[in-house]
Coordinates of C-alpha atoms in Angstrom, one line a residue:
M8 CA 219.0 -104.1 130.6
G9 CA 217.5 -107.1 128.8
P10 CA 215.0 -106.9 125.9
D11 CA 211.5 -105.6 126.6
A12 CA 212.8 -104.2 130.0
S13 CA 212.0 -100.5 130.9
C14 CA 213.6 -97.9 133.0
K15 CA 212.2 -94.6 134.5
V16 CA 214.0 -91.4 133.9
T17 CA 213.1 -88.3 135.9
L18 CA 214.2 -85.0 134.5
T19 CA 213.9 -81.4 135.4
L20 CA 214.3 -78.7 132.7
T21 CA 215.5 -75.3 134.1
P22 CA 215.6 -72.9 131.2
T23 CA 218.5 -70.4 131.5
G24 CA 217.1 -67.9 128.9
Y25 CA 214.1 -65.7 128.9
G26 CA 210.7 -66.8 127.6
A27 CA 210.0 -70.1 125.7
Q28 CA 212.9 -72.5 125.6
T29 CA 213.5 -75.9 124.1
A30 CA 216.0 -78.7 124.6
T31 CA 216.7 -82.2 123.4
L32 CA 217.3 -85.2 125.5
T33 CA 219.1 -88.0 123.6
F34 CA 219.2 -91.7 124.8
T35 CA 221.8 -93.8 123.2
D36 CA 221.6 -97.6 123.7
G37 CA 222.2 -100.9 121.9
A38 CA 218.8 -100.8 120.0
T39 CA 218.6 -100.7 116.3
D40 CA 216.8 -97.4 116.3
S41 CA 219.3 -95.7 118.7
P42 CA 219.6 -93.0 119.5
Q43 CA 216.1 -91.9 120.7
T44 CA 215.4 -88.3 121.2
V45 CA 212.8 -86.4 123.2
T46 CA 212.1 -82.7 122.7
L47 CA 211.6 -80.8 126.0
T48 CA 210.0 -77.5 126.3
G49 CA 209.7 -74.9 129.1
S50 CA 209.7 -71.3 129.9
G51 CA 212.2 -69.1 131.6
P52 CA 211.5 -65.8 133.3
D53 CA 209.0 -63.7 131.3
F54 CA 206.3 -61.0 131.9
S55 CA 202.8 -60.3 130.8
T56 CA 201.1 -56.9 130.2
S57 CA 197.6 -55.5 130.3
A58 CA 196.0 -52.1 130.0
S59 CA 193.2 -50.6 132.2
P60 CA 191.0 -49.2 130.8
S61 CA 191.5 -50.7 127.5
A62 CA 188.9 -48.3 125.8
I63 CA 189.1 -44.5 126.3
T64 CA 186.7 -41.9 124.8
L65 CA 187.9 -38.3 124.7
V66 CA 186.5 -35.1 123.3
Q67 CA 188.8 -33.1 121.2
G68 CA 191.2 -31.1 123.6
A69 CA 190.8 -33.6 126.5
K70 CA 193.3 -35.8 128.3
G71 CA 193.0 -39.4 129.4
T72 CA 195.1 -42.1 131.0
S73 CA 195.4 -45.9 131.0
T74 CA 197.4 -47.9 133.4
I75 CA 199.8 -50.4 132.0
S76 CA 200.4 -53.3 134.3
L77 CA 203.5 -55.6 133.9
T78 CA 203.3 -58.9 135.7
P79 CA 206.5 -61.0 136.3
I80 CA 206.4 -64.6 135.5
A81 CA 209.0 -67.0 137.0
K82 CA 210.6 -64.3 139.1
F83 CA 211.4 -62.0 136.1
N84 CA 213.3 -59.1 137.5
Q85 CA 214.6 -56.9 134.7
S86 CA 213.8 -53.3 133.2
V87 CA 211.3 -53.3 130.5
S88 CA 211.1 -50.6 127.8
L89 CA 207.8 -49.4 126.5
A90 CA 206.7 -47.6 123.4
V91 CA 203.3 -46.5 122.0
S92 CA 202.2 -46.4 118.4
G93 CA 198.9 -45.5 116.7
C94 CA 198.4 -42.0 118.2
P95 CA 196.3 -39.9 115.8
A96 CA 197.6 -36.6 114.5
N97 CA 197.8 -33.7 116.8
T98 CA 197.8 -36.0 119.8
S99 CA 200.5 -36.6 122.5
C100 CA 201.0 -40.1 123.8
T101 CA 203.5 -40.5 126.5
I102 CA 204.5 -43.4 128.9
S103 CA 205.8 -42.6 132.4
P104 CA 207.8 -44.0 134.0
N105 CA 209.7 -45.6 131.3
P106 CA 211.5 -48.0 131.5
V107 CA 209.7 -50.0 134.2
K108 CA 211.7 -52.2 136.6
L109 CA 210.0 -55.5 137.5
T110 CA 211.1 -57.0 140.8
G111 CA 210.2 -60.6 140.3
G112 CA 207.3 -60.8 142.8
S113 CA 204.8 -58.1 142.3
V114 CA 203.0 -56.2 139.5
S115 CA 204.7 -53.0 138.3
T116 CA 202.7 -50.2 136.6
T117 CA 203.2 -47.3 134.4
T118 CA 200.8 -44.7 132.9
L119 CA 199.9 -44.0 129.3
T120 CA 198.8 -40.3 129.0
I121 CA 196.9 -39.3 126.0
Q122 CA 196.5 -35.6 125.3
T123 CA 194.3 -34.6 122.4
A124 CA 194.1 -31.2 120.8
S125 CA 191.2 -29.1 119.4
N126 CA 192.3 -30.3 116.0
T127 CA 192.8 -34.0 116.7
P128 CA 190.8 -36.0 114.1
T129 CA 187.6 -37.5 115.3
G130 CA 187.3 -41.3 115.0
T131 CA 188.4 -44.6 116.6
F132 CA 192.1 -45.5 116.8
T133 CA 194.0 -48.5 118.1
L134 CA 196.9 -47.5 120.3
V135 CA 199.5 -50.3 120.8
V136 CA 201.8 -50.3 123.8
T137 CA 204.8 -52.6 123.0
S138 CA 206.8 -53.7 126.1
T139 CA 210.3 -55.1 125.3
F140 CA 213.2 -56.8 127.1
Q141 CA 215.7 -58.7 124.9
N142 CA 213.8 -61.3 122.9
L143 CA 210.6 -60.8 124.9
V144 CA 208.0 -58.5 123.2
H145 CA 204.5 -58.1 124.5
T146 CA 201.7 -55.8 123.4
S147 CA 198.5 -54.3 125.0
N148 CA 195.9 -52.6 122.8
I149 CA 193.9 -49.6 123.8
T150 CA 191.0 -48.4 121.8
L151 CA 190.8 -44.5 121.6
T152 CA 187.7 -42.8 120.4
V153 CA 187.9 -39.1 119.8
T154 CA 184.6 -37.2 119.5

């Protein structure tokens, strides 16, 4: 190409990994500032999470549940492991089923069950449900109030 000429390049980035991905495209030519580079970004398969309800009030000795929804992004179809932290003393917090298999097209759910005891401390607590697959980690918070 001659000086001051231009060309059009069409490119499709198809990430092969999970989650956010980057790549570099390098153009080498006869210009004095050669090579030129362009950073490319995209996302491979991933998932998102949410909790419903995200706030639960229980009296001491009562049980409550929250549905954890896992939504596939870009046809994500793997098993996701979940864990919960932040349960107050004398309280059982369990997730079932666990792990959860996502099928790439529809939302999958699991249930967080919270069982308080008569001696569970009163107050407000933040439960954090962590969903993990390889390098992908997503959290959903649930506010638990015990009266």
